[in-house]
Short mmCIF file of N, CA and C in Angstrom, two decimals:
data_model
loop_
_atom_site.label_atom_id
_atom_site.label_comp_id
_atom_site.label_asym_id
_atom_site.label_seq_id
_atom_site.Cartn_x
_atom_site.Cartn_y
_atom_site.Cartn_z
N MET U 102 7.14 11.15 14.02
CA MET U 102 7.53 9.84 13.68
C MET U 102 8.60 9.92 12.73
N ILE U 103 9.55 9.03 12.74
CA ILE U 103 10.70 8.81 11.98
C ILE U 103 10.29 8.16 10.60
N ARG U 104 10.50 9.09 9.61
CA ARG U 104 10.11 8.45 8.11
C ARG U 104 10.62 7.29 8.02
N PRO U 105 9.95 6.30 7.33
CA PRO U 105 10.63 4.93 6.93
C PRO U 105 11.62 5.17 5.71
N LYS U 106 12.48 4.19 5.65
CA LYS U 106 13.31 4.25 4.43
C LYS U 106 12.44 3.93 3.43
N ILE U 107 12.25 4.67 2.08
CA ILE U 107 11.70 4.40 1.17
C ILE U 107 12.59 4.70 -0.14
N ILE U 108 12.50 3.57 -1.03
CA ILE U 108 13.25 3.46 -2.23
C ILE U 108 12.27 4.41 -3.15
N ASP U 109 13.02 5.42 -3.79
CA ASP U 109 12.37 6.13 -4.72
C ASP U 109 12.95 5.90 -6.12
N TYR U 110 12.40 5.56 -7.06
CA TYR U 110 13.00 5.26 -8.67
C TYR U 110 12.68 6.26 -9.30
N GLU U 111 11.75 7.43 -8.61
CA GLU U 111 11.72 8.51 -9.76
C GLU U 111 10.97 8.24 -10.95
N LEU U 112 9.94 7.64 -10.42
CA LEU U 112 8.89 7.02 -11.83
C LEU U 112 8.44 8.08 -12.73
N ASP U 113 8.39 8.08 -13.97
CA ASP U 113 7.63 9.25 -14.66
C ASP U 113 6.32 9.10 -14.88
N PHE U 114 5.32 9.79 -14.60
CA PHE U 114 4.08 9.64 -14.71
C PHE U 114 3.36 11.01 -15.75
N GLY U 115 4.03 11.87 -15.80
CA GLY U 115 3.69 13.09 -16.49
C GLY U 115 2.72 13.89 -15.57
N VAL U 116 1.61 14.24 -15.94
CA VAL U 116 0.60 15.01 -15.14
C VAL U 116 -0.25 14.04 -14.32
N LEU U 117 -0.08 14.60 -12.92
CA LEU U 117 -0.97 13.78 -11.90
C LEU U 117 -1.83 14.69 -11.26
N SER U 118 -2.95 14.28 -10.57
CA SER U 118 -3.81 15.15 -9.88
C SER U 118 -3.68 15.27 -8.47
N ARG U 119 -3.59 16.35 -7.81
CA ARG U 119 -3.46 16.36 -6.29
C ARG U 119 -4.44 15.92 -5.61
N ARG U 120 -4.25 15.16 -4.39
CA ARG U 120 -5.32 14.74 -3.41
C ARG U 120 -5.26 15.75 -2.58
N TYR U 121 -6.64 16.35 -2.66
CA TYR U 121 -6.65 17.58 -1.20
C TYR U 121 -7.24 16.79 -0.05
N SER U 122 -7.59 15.81 0.12
CA SER U 122 -7.85 15.51 1.44
C SER U 122 -7.42 14.03 1.80
N THR U 123 -7.18 13.51 2.81
CA THR U 123 -6.50 12.08 3.33
C THR U 123 -7.32 11.58 4.44
N ASP U 124 -8.04 10.72 4.60
CA ASP U 124 -8.63 10.26 5.63
C ASP U 124 -8.74 8.62 5.75
N LYS U 125 -8.12 7.90 4.69
CA LYS U 125 -8.10 6.55 4.81
C LYS U 125 -6.77 6.11 4.07
N ILE U 126 -6.26 5.02 4.46
CA ILE U 126 -5.13 4.17 3.98
C ILE U 126 -5.69 2.80 3.40
N VAL U 127 -5.55 2.66 2.05
CA VAL U 127 -6.28 1.31 1.87
C VAL U 127 -5.02 0.26 1.56
N ILE U 128 -5.21 -1.05 1.79
CA ILE U 128 -4.14 -2.06 1.83
C ILE U 128 -4.62 -2.94 0.60
N HIS U 129 -3.59 -3.13 -0.36
CA HIS U 129 -3.85 -4.26 -1.29
C HIS U 129 -3.00 -5.22 -1.35
N HIS U 130 -3.13 -6.14 -2.31
CA HIS U 130 -2.03 -7.37 -2.64
C HIS U 130 -2.15 -7.40 -3.90
N THR U 131 -1.34 -8.47 -4.42
CA THR U 131 -1.10 -8.51 -6.02
C THR U 131 -2.27 -9.28 -6.66
N GLY U 132 -2.55 -10.56 -5.96
CA GLY U 132 -3.69 -11.44 -6.46
C GLY U 132 -3.76 -11.85 -7.84
N ASN U 133 -2.58 -11.62 -8.41
CA ASN U 133 -2.44 -12.15 -9.85
C ASN U 133 -2.55 -13.77 -10.20
N SER U 134 -2.81 -14.31 -11.34
CA SER U 134 -2.90 -15.47 -11.85
C SER U 134 -2.14 -15.66 -13.06
N ASP U 135 -1.91 -16.85 -13.29
CA ASP U 135 -1.43 -17.34 -14.60
C ASP U 135 -2.22 -17.28 -15.82
N ARG U 136 -1.91 -17.56 -16.79
CA ARG U 136 -2.60 -17.68 -18.05
C ARG U 136 -3.82 -18.94 -17.61
N GLN U 137 -3.43 -19.96 -16.87
CA GLN U 137 -4.25 -21.11 -16.67
C GLN U 137 -5.20 -20.78 -15.49
N GLY U 138 -5.09 -19.41 -15.02
CA GLY U 138 -6.11 -19.06 -14.02
C GLY U 138 -5.47 -19.46 -12.67
N ASN U 139 -4.40 -20.06 -12.57
CA ASN U 139 -3.89 -20.52 -11.05
C ASN U 139 -3.33 -19.32 -10.52
N TYR U 140 -3.67 -19.27 -9.16
CA TYR U 140 -3.05 -18.13 -8.51
C TYR U 140 -1.41 -18.08 -8.26
N VAL U 141 -0.75 -16.99 -8.49
CA VAL U 141 0.58 -17.16 -8.31
C VAL U 141 1.04 -15.87 -7.16
N ASP U 142 2.01 -16.23 -6.48
CA ASP U 142 2.61 -15.43 -5.63
C ASP U 142 3.80 -14.61 -5.85
N ASP U 143 3.66 -13.36 -6.21
CA ASP U 143 4.80 -12.82 -6.81
C ASP U 143 5.34 -11.41 -6.03
N ASP U 144 6.51 -11.02 -6.47
CA ASP U 144 7.07 -9.93 -5.65
C ASP U 144 7.42 -8.89 -6.59
N LEU U 145 6.61 -8.43 -7.38
CA LEU U 145 6.95 -7.10 -8.24
C LEU U 145 7.34 -5.90 -7.78
N SER U 146 8.22 -5.34 -8.35
CA SER U 146 8.87 -3.91 -7.63
C SER U 146 7.97 -2.73 -8.01
N ALA U 147 8.10 -1.74 -7.42
CA ALA U 147 7.23 -0.46 -7.83
C ALA U 147 7.44 -0.23 -9.50
N GLU U 148 8.67 -0.45 -10.17
CA GLU U 148 9.17 -0.02 -11.28
C GLU U 148 8.63 -1.12 -12.15
N GLU U 149 8.39 -2.21 -11.97
CA GLU U 149 7.62 -3.64 -12.67
C GLU U 149 6.27 -3.24 -12.78
N ILE U 150 5.49 -2.91 -11.54
CA ILE U 150 4.14 -2.61 -11.71
C ILE U 150 4.00 -1.44 -12.43
N HIS U 151 4.84 -0.34 -12.15
CA HIS U 151 4.51 0.78 -13.09
C HIS U 151 4.57 0.59 -14.49
N GLU U 152 5.43 -0.10 -15.02
CA GLU U 152 5.56 -0.62 -16.42
C GLU U 152 4.38 -1.32 -16.89
N LEU U 153 3.79 -2.37 -15.92
CA LEU U 153 2.54 -3.00 -16.39
C LEU U 153 1.56 -2.05 -16.55
N HIS U 154 1.19 -1.35 -15.53
CA HIS U 154 0.20 -0.29 -15.48
C HIS U 154 0.31 0.60 -16.87
N GLN U 155 1.24 1.15 -17.16
CA GLN U 155 1.41 1.66 -18.36
C GLN U 155 1.03 1.00 -19.51
N ASN U 156 1.68 -0.27 -19.62
CA ASN U 156 1.37 -1.39 -20.83
C ASN U 156 -0.12 -1.44 -20.92
N MET U 157 -1.00 -1.26 -19.94
CA MET U 157 -2.58 -1.33 -20.07
C MET U 157 -3.07 -0.12 -20.44
N GLY U 158 -2.25 1.00 -20.50
CA GLY U 158 -2.83 2.29 -20.87
C GLY U 158 -2.97 3.44 -19.83
N TRP U 159 -2.50 3.07 -18.60
CA TRP U 159 -2.85 3.88 -17.74
C TRP U 159 -1.49 4.65 -17.39
N VAL U 160 -1.74 5.90 -16.52
CA VAL U 160 -0.61 6.95 -16.37
C VAL U 160 0.73 6.34 -15.77
N GLY U 161 0.37 5.16 -15.21
CA GLY U 161 1.59 4.36 -14.08
C GLY U 161 0.83 3.75 -12.89
N ILE U 162 1.76 3.33 -12.21
CA ILE U 162 1.41 2.47 -11.05
C ILE U 162 0.39 3.40 -10.46
N GLY U 163 -0.64 2.69 -9.83
CA GLY U 163 -1.97 3.41 -9.30
C GLY U 163 -1.60 3.66 -7.76
N TYR U 164 -0.80 2.58 -7.01
CA TYR U 164 -0.52 2.64 -5.64
C TYR U 164 0.61 3.59 -5.23
N HIS U 165 0.55 4.05 -4.02
CA HIS U 165 1.45 5.19 -3.60
C HIS U 165 2.88 4.54 -3.03
N PHE U 166 2.57 3.21 -2.37
CA PHE U 166 3.75 2.50 -2.04
C PHE U 166 3.58 0.95 -2.03
N VAL U 167 4.82 0.25 -2.29
CA VAL U 167 4.83 -1.12 -2.53
C VAL U 167 5.57 -1.59 -1.44
N VAL U 168 5.40 -2.56 -0.83
CA VAL U 168 6.21 -3.39 0.30
C VAL U 168 6.26 -4.60 -0.15
N ARG U 169 7.87 -4.96 -0.42
CA ARG U 169 8.33 -6.14 -1.12
C ARG U 169 8.29 -7.35 -0.03
N LYS U 170 8.65 -8.37 -0.44
CA LYS U 170 8.58 -9.67 0.62
C LYS U 170 9.72 -9.30 1.59
N ASP U 171 10.88 -8.85 0.99
CA ASP U 171 11.88 -8.53 2.14
C ASP U 171 11.57 -7.46 3.08
N GLY U 172 10.59 -6.95 2.94
CA GLY U 172 10.26 -5.68 3.91
C GLY U 172 10.57 -4.35 3.09
N THR U 173 11.15 -4.23 1.98
CA THR U 173 11.58 -3.17 1.37
C THR U 173 10.41 -2.25 1.17
N ILE U 174 10.54 -1.13 1.33
CA ILE U 174 9.43 0.02 1.02
C ILE U 174 9.75 0.74 -0.32
N GLU U 175 8.88 0.82 -1.24
CA GLU U 175 9.25 1.47 -2.50
C GLU U 175 8.15 2.66 -3.01
N GLN U 176 8.74 3.63 -3.25
CA GLN U 176 7.71 4.76 -3.71
C GLN U 176 7.20 4.43 -5.13
N GLY U 177 5.60 4.44 -5.05
CA GLY U 177 4.85 4.43 -6.24
C GLY U 177 4.55 5.96 -6.85
N ARG U 178 3.32 6.01 -6.59
CA ARG U 178 2.78 7.47 -6.93
C ARG U 178 3.21 8.19 -5.93
N PRO U 179 3.52 9.63 -6.09
CA PRO U 179 4.06 10.75 -5.15
C PRO U 179 2.91 10.66 -4.03
N ILE U 180 3.27 10.47 -2.94
CA ILE U 180 2.34 10.68 -1.84
C ILE U 180 1.18 11.59 -1.84
N TRP U 181 1.59 13.06 -2.35
CA TRP U 181 0.61 13.99 -2.44
C TRP U 181 -0.20 13.98 -3.56
N SER U 182 -0.20 13.00 -4.43
CA SER U 182 -0.98 12.98 -5.66
C SER U 182 -2.23 11.98 -5.15
N GLN U 183 -3.21 12.03 -6.22
CA GLN U 183 -4.38 11.07 -6.07
C GLN U 183 -3.90 9.88 -6.70
N GLY U 184 -4.41 8.78 -6.09
CA GLY U 184 -3.93 7.48 -6.49
C GLY U 184 -4.95 6.77 -7.70
N ALA U 185 -4.75 5.50 -8.14
CA ALA U 185 -5.63 4.97 -8.84
C ALA U 185 -5.69 3.35 -8.44
N HIS U 186 -6.10 3.12 -7.26
CA HIS U 186 -6.13 1.89 -6.67
C HIS U 186 -7.60 1.33 -6.02
N ALA U 187 -8.42 2.25 -6.08
CA ALA U 187 -9.82 2.11 -5.37
C ALA U 187 -10.62 2.91 -6.00
N GLN U 188 -11.33 2.57 -6.93
CA GLN U 188 -12.46 3.25 -7.81
C GLN U 188 -13.43 3.93 -6.97
N GLY U 189 -13.32 5.35 -7.34
CA GLY U 189 -14.59 5.87 -6.51
C GLY U 189 -13.77 6.31 -5.27
N GLU U 190 -12.83 5.85 -4.76
CA GLU U 190 -12.11 6.27 -3.53
C GLU U 190 -10.91 6.92 -3.62
N ASN U 191 -10.20 7.04 -4.47
CA ASN U 191 -8.96 7.45 -4.85
C ASN U 191 -8.79 8.83 -4.44
N TYR U 192 -9.84 9.88 -4.42
CA TYR U 192 -9.55 11.36 -4.11
C TYR U 192 -9.44 11.47 -2.67
N HIS U 193 -9.42 10.60 -1.57
CA HIS U 193 -9.35 10.63 -0.36
C HIS U 193 -8.29 9.70 0.50
N THR U 194 -7.82 8.81 -0.05
CA THR U 194 -6.85 7.61 0.46
C THR U 194 -5.71 7.33 -0.27
N VAL U 195 -4.75 6.84 0.48
CA VAL U 195 -3.49 6.42 0.15
C VAL U 195 -3.35 4.98 -0.17
N GLY U 196 -2.83 4.66 -1.04
CA GLY U 196 -2.80 3.19 -1.22
C GLY U 196 -1.48 2.42 -1.24
N ILE U 197 -1.62 1.36 -0.39
CA ILE U 197 -0.45 0.48 -0.20
C ILE U 197 -0.57 -0.76 -0.63
N HIS U 198 0.40 -1.15 -1.64
CA HIS U 198 0.56 -2.51 -2.30
C HIS U 198 1.31 -3.52 -1.39
N VAL U 199 1.08 -4.62 -1.24
CA VAL U 199 1.81 -5.66 -0.51
C VAL U 199 2.12 -6.77 -1.47
N CYS U 200 3.26 -6.82 -1.74
CA CYS U 200 3.51 -7.96 -2.85
C CYS U 200 3.09 -9.39 -2.32
N GLY U 201 2.34 -9.97 -3.18
CA GLY U 201 2.29 -11.51 -3.11
C GLY U 201 0.50 -11.72 -3.14
N ASN U 202 0.25 -12.80 -3.25
CA ASN U 202 -1.19 -13.37 -3.48
C ASN U 202 -1.37 -14.07 -2.20
N PHE U 203 -2.37 -13.21 -1.33
CA PHE U 203 -2.56 -13.66 0.04
C PHE U 203 -3.95 -14.50 0.10
N GLU U 204 -4.37 -14.79 -0.98
CA GLU U 204 -5.26 -15.80 -1.08
C GLU U 204 -4.76 -17.29 -0.80
N ILE U 205 -3.41 -17.44 -1.39
CA ILE U 205 -2.81 -18.59 -1.34
C ILE U 205 -1.48 -18.51 -0.39
N ALA U 206 -0.94 -17.40 -0.09
CA ALA U 206 0.28 -17.29 0.74
C ALA U 206 0.07 -16.39 1.70
N PHE U 207 1.20 -16.17 2.62
CA PHE U 207 1.03 -15.38 3.87
C PHE U 207 2.04 -14.33 3.89
N PRO U 208 1.82 -12.97 4.22
CA PRO U 208 2.91 -12.06 4.10
C PRO U 208 4.04 -12.65 5.04
N THR U 209 5.19 -12.30 4.53
CA THR U 209 6.41 -12.42 5.37
C THR U 209 6.50 -11.38 6.54
N ASN U 210 6.97 -11.65 7.59
CA ASN U 210 7.19 -11.04 8.80
C ASN U 210 7.94 -9.79 8.60
N ALA U 211 8.87 -9.82 7.57
CA ALA U 211 9.32 -8.55 7.27
C ALA U 211 8.41 -7.48 6.64
N GLN U 212 7.54 -8.17 5.79
CA GLN U 212 6.39 -7.26 5.22
C GLN U 212 5.56 -6.53 6.24
N ILE U 213 5.18 -7.41 7.12
CA ILE U 213 4.17 -7.14 8.17
C ILE U 213 4.89 -5.90 9.11
N GLU U 214 6.01 -6.11 9.49
CA GLU U 214 6.74 -5.03 10.22
C GLU U 214 6.97 -3.97 9.14
N SER U 215 7.27 -3.74 8.22
CA SER U 215 7.63 -2.71 7.20
C SER U 215 6.15 -2.02 6.99
N LEU U 216 5.21 -2.77 6.82
CA LEU U 216 3.93 -2.52 6.49
C LEU U 216 3.20 -1.59 7.59
N SER U 217 3.32 -2.19 8.88
CA SER U 217 2.89 -1.32 10.02
C SER U 217 3.69 -0.26 10.34
N TYR U 218 4.95 -0.14 10.17
CA TYR U 218 5.85 1.03 10.46
C TYR U 218 5.08 2.05 9.35
N LEU U 219 5.19 1.89 7.97
CA LEU U 219 4.74 2.79 7.05
C LEU U 219 3.15 3.26 7.20
N VAL U 220 2.32 2.41 7.57
CA VAL U 220 0.99 2.62 7.96
C VAL U 220 1.09 3.57 9.09
N GLY U 221 1.72 3.26 10.41
CA GLY U 221 1.98 4.45 11.35
C GLY U 221 2.31 5.58 10.85
N TRP U 222 3.42 5.73 10.03
CA TRP U 222 3.82 7.02 9.42
C TRP U 222 2.92 7.95 8.73
N VAL U 223 2.22 7.03 7.84
CA VAL U 223 1.13 7.89 6.79
C VAL U 223 0.04 8.34 7.76
N ALA U 224 -0.28 7.41 8.60
CA ALA U 224 -1.34 7.78 9.42
C ALA U 224 -1.01 8.85 10.33
N GLU U 225 0.15 9.10 11.03
CA GLU U 225 0.57 10.20 11.53
C GLU U 225 0.46 11.55 10.68
N LYS U 226 0.97 11.03 9.64
CA LYS U 226 1.27 12.51 8.52
C LYS U 226 0.08 13.06 8.25
N TYR U 227 -1.02 12.15 8.00
CA TYR U 227 -2.43 12.81 7.76
C TYR U 227 -3.42 12.84 8.95
N ASP U 228 -3.04 12.55 10.12
CA ASP U 228 -3.83 12.58 11.18
C ASP U 228 -4.92 11.43 10.98
N ILE U 229 -4.66 10.20 10.48
CA ILE U 229 -5.49 9.10 10.50
C ILE U 229 -5.44 8.36 11.39
N LYS U 230 -6.52 8.12 12.18
CA LYS U 230 -6.77 6.95 13.29
C LYS U 230 -6.36 5.65 12.69
N CYS U 231 -5.58 4.89 13.58
CA CYS U 231 -5.38 3.48 13.22
C CYS U 231 -6.43 2.43 13.82
N THR U 232 -7.69 2.85 13.25
CA THR U 232 -8.64 1.99 13.34
C THR U 232 -9.38 1.37 12.10
N SER U 233 -10.29 0.55 12.35
CA SER U 233 -10.89 -0.19 11.22
C SER U 233 -11.46 0.61 10.14
N GLU U 234 -11.76 1.86 10.52
CA GLU U 234 -12.47 3.12 9.63
C GLU U 234 -11.22 3.86 8.95
N GLY U 235 -10.14 3.92 9.54
CA GLY U 235 -8.96 4.66 8.73
C GLY U 235 -7.96 3.88 8.04
N ILE U 236 -7.81 2.43 8.52
CA ILE U 236 -7.13 1.70 7.75
C ILE U 236 -7.88 0.46 7.34
N VAL U 237 -8.01 0.49 6.01
CA VAL U 237 -8.82 -0.57 5.63
C VAL U 237 -8.37 -1.55 4.64
N GLY U 238 -8.95 -2.70 4.41
CA GLY U 238 -8.38 -3.40 2.86
C GLY U 238 -9.39 -3.16 1.92
N HIS U 239 -8.71 -3.20 0.47
CA HIS U 239 -9.51 -2.84 -0.46
C HIS U 239 -10.86 -3.36 -0.53
N ARG U 240 -11.02 -4.54 0.15
CA ARG U 240 -12.40 -5.19 0.05
C ARG U 240 -13.43 -4.69 0.92
N ASP U 241 -13.05 -3.71 1.80
CA ASP U 241 -13.97 -2.85 2.66
C ASP U 241 -14.57 -1.75 1.84
N LEU U 242 -14.01 -1.27 0.68
CA LEU U 242 -14.61 -0.21 -0.26
C LEU U 242 -15.37 -0.92 -1.34
N MET U 243 -14.94 -2.15 -1.84
CA MET U 243 -15.86 -2.56 -3.17
C MET U 243 -15.76 -4.06 -3.03
N SER U 244 -16.29 -4.56 -4.05
CA SER U 244 -16.51 -6.33 -4.05
C SER U 244 -15.26 -6.85 -4.78
N THR U 245 -14.24 -7.20 -4.01
CA THR U 245 -13.13 -7.69 -4.44
C THR U 245 -12.44 -8.72 -3.34
N ALA U 246 -11.63 -9.74 -3.68
CA ALA U 246 -10.84 -10.45 -2.59
C ALA U 246 -9.62 -9.70 -2.05
N CYS U 247 -9.42 -8.67 -2.70
CA CYS U 247 -8.05 -7.80 -2.38
C CYS U 247 -8.47 -7.24 -0.73
N PRO U 248 -7.46 -7.49 0.05
CA PRO U 248 -5.85 -7.70 0.02
C PRO U 248 -5.66 -9.52 0.13
N GLY U 249 -6.68 -10.01 -0.32
CA GLY U 249 -6.36 -11.71 0.27
C GLY U 249 -6.69 -11.88 1.68
N GLN U 250 -7.39 -13.13 1.90
CA GLN U 250 -7.93 -13.51 3.08
C GLN U 250 -6.81 -13.53 4.24
N ASN U 251 -5.54 -13.78 3.67
CA ASN U 251 -4.50 -13.95 4.67
C ASN U 251 -3.72 -12.67 5.32
N LEU U 252 -4.07 -11.80 4.60
CA LEU U 252 -3.37 -10.30 4.96
C LEU U 252 -4.68 -9.93 5.45
N TYR U 253 -5.58 -9.75 4.97
CA TYR U 253 -6.87 -9.27 5.55
C TYR U 253 -7.26 -9.56 7.05
N ASP U 254 -6.95 -10.88 7.32
CA ASP U 254 -7.09 -11.29 8.69
C ASP U 254 -6.01 -10.64 9.71
N MET U 255 -4.83 -10.19 9.20
CA MET U 255 -3.80 -9.74 9.85
C MET U 255 -4.11 -8.13 10.31
N LEU U 256 -5.08 -7.33 9.50
CA LEU U 256 -4.99 -5.95 9.78
C LEU U 256 -5.39 -5.40 11.04
N GLN U 257 -5.89 -6.20 12.04
CA GLN U 257 -6.34 -5.63 13.23
C GLN U 257 -4.72 -5.57 13.99
N ASP U 258 -3.73 -6.62 13.80
CA ASP U 258 -2.66 -6.66 14.44
C ASP U 258 -1.58 -5.49 13.68
N ILE U 259 -1.86 -5.10 12.37
CA ILE U 259 -1.04 -4.21 11.96
C ILE U 259 -1.71 -2.75 12.45
N ARG U 260 -2.64 -2.76 12.62
CA ARG U 260 -3.00 -1.40 13.10
C ARG U 260 -2.53 -1.28 14.56
N GLY U 261 -2.53 -2.21 15.17
CA GLY U 261 -1.89 -2.26 16.64
C GLY U 261 -0.13 -1.91 16.60
N LYS U 262 0.10 -2.42 15.72
CA LYS U 262 1.66 -2.38 15.53
C LYS U 262 2.12 -0.82 15.04
N ALA U 263 1.07 -0.41 14.13
CA ALA U 263 1.18 1.01 13.66
C ALA U 263 1.31 1.92 14.65
N ILE U 264 0.34 1.80 15.59
CA ILE U 264 0.22 2.60 16.77
C ILE U 264 1.53 2.41 17.86
N TRP U 265 1.74 1.27 18.05
CA TRP U 265 3.17 1.10 18.78
C TRP U 265 4.43 1.77 18.17
N TYR U 266 4.72 1.88 16.79
CA TYR U 266 5.52 2.53 16.11
C TYR U 266 5.62 4.02 16.04
N GLN U 267 4.19 4.41 16.12
CA GLN U 267 3.82 5.89 16.16
C GLN U 267 4.43 6.48 17.62
N GLN U 268 4.02 5.56 18.86
CA GLN U 268 4.50 6.00 19.91
C GLN U 268 6.01 5.71 20.24
N ASN U 269 6.62 4.84 19.83
CA ASN U 269 8.08 4.53 20.22
C ASN U 269 9.07 5.00 19.23
N TYR U 270 8.82 5.58 17.86
CA TYR U 270 9.63 5.99 17.09
C TYR U 270 9.28 7.49 16.81
N GLN U 271 9.64 8.29 17.64
CA GLN U 271 9.64 9.61 17.64
C GLN U 271 10.82 10.38 17.01
N GLY U 272 10.40 11.64 16.66
CA GLY U 272 11.28 12.44 15.68
C GLY U 272 11.22 12.26 14.28
N GLY U 273 12.14 12.94 13.48
CA GLY U 273 11.88 12.63 12.26
C GLY U 273 11.07 13.53 11.62
N ASP U 274 10.46 13.59 10.19
CA ASP U 274 9.40 14.40 9.50
C ASP U 274 8.07 13.84 9.59
#
């Protein structure tokens, strides 16, 4: 499958651990709220998330990819590395962050298409089946609202689109 266009800001992490097996893709959303506890729908870049996570004392962004509202795909952690996005599950998963709070908003059409293409590419790269076992929402692994109900309800469509992209966008790496 042709590799999607991915913007790489060459974020600095220092030392990262290698992920030796990959059998799931985990979909996330922002899910942030303001200081008053009101949900906010944001569009933070991989660089901004990286900085926020470093300010929390972490090594940097925990997700491997970020999908912005305009459909742009950005590199977070290197794809070969272990993420920090689903506690207890990072050793075998790739984390994809979709910008927005999908408890109150809906992903854009551009996000759904880019996410589907990215999921298809990652799934093919690691021989992951585009099923409910291979492509999951964060809430499927632990108690959380992530990736928000409005995105979670679309996961089956995203899996189907990912398969379509795998079948129709051949070539590349």
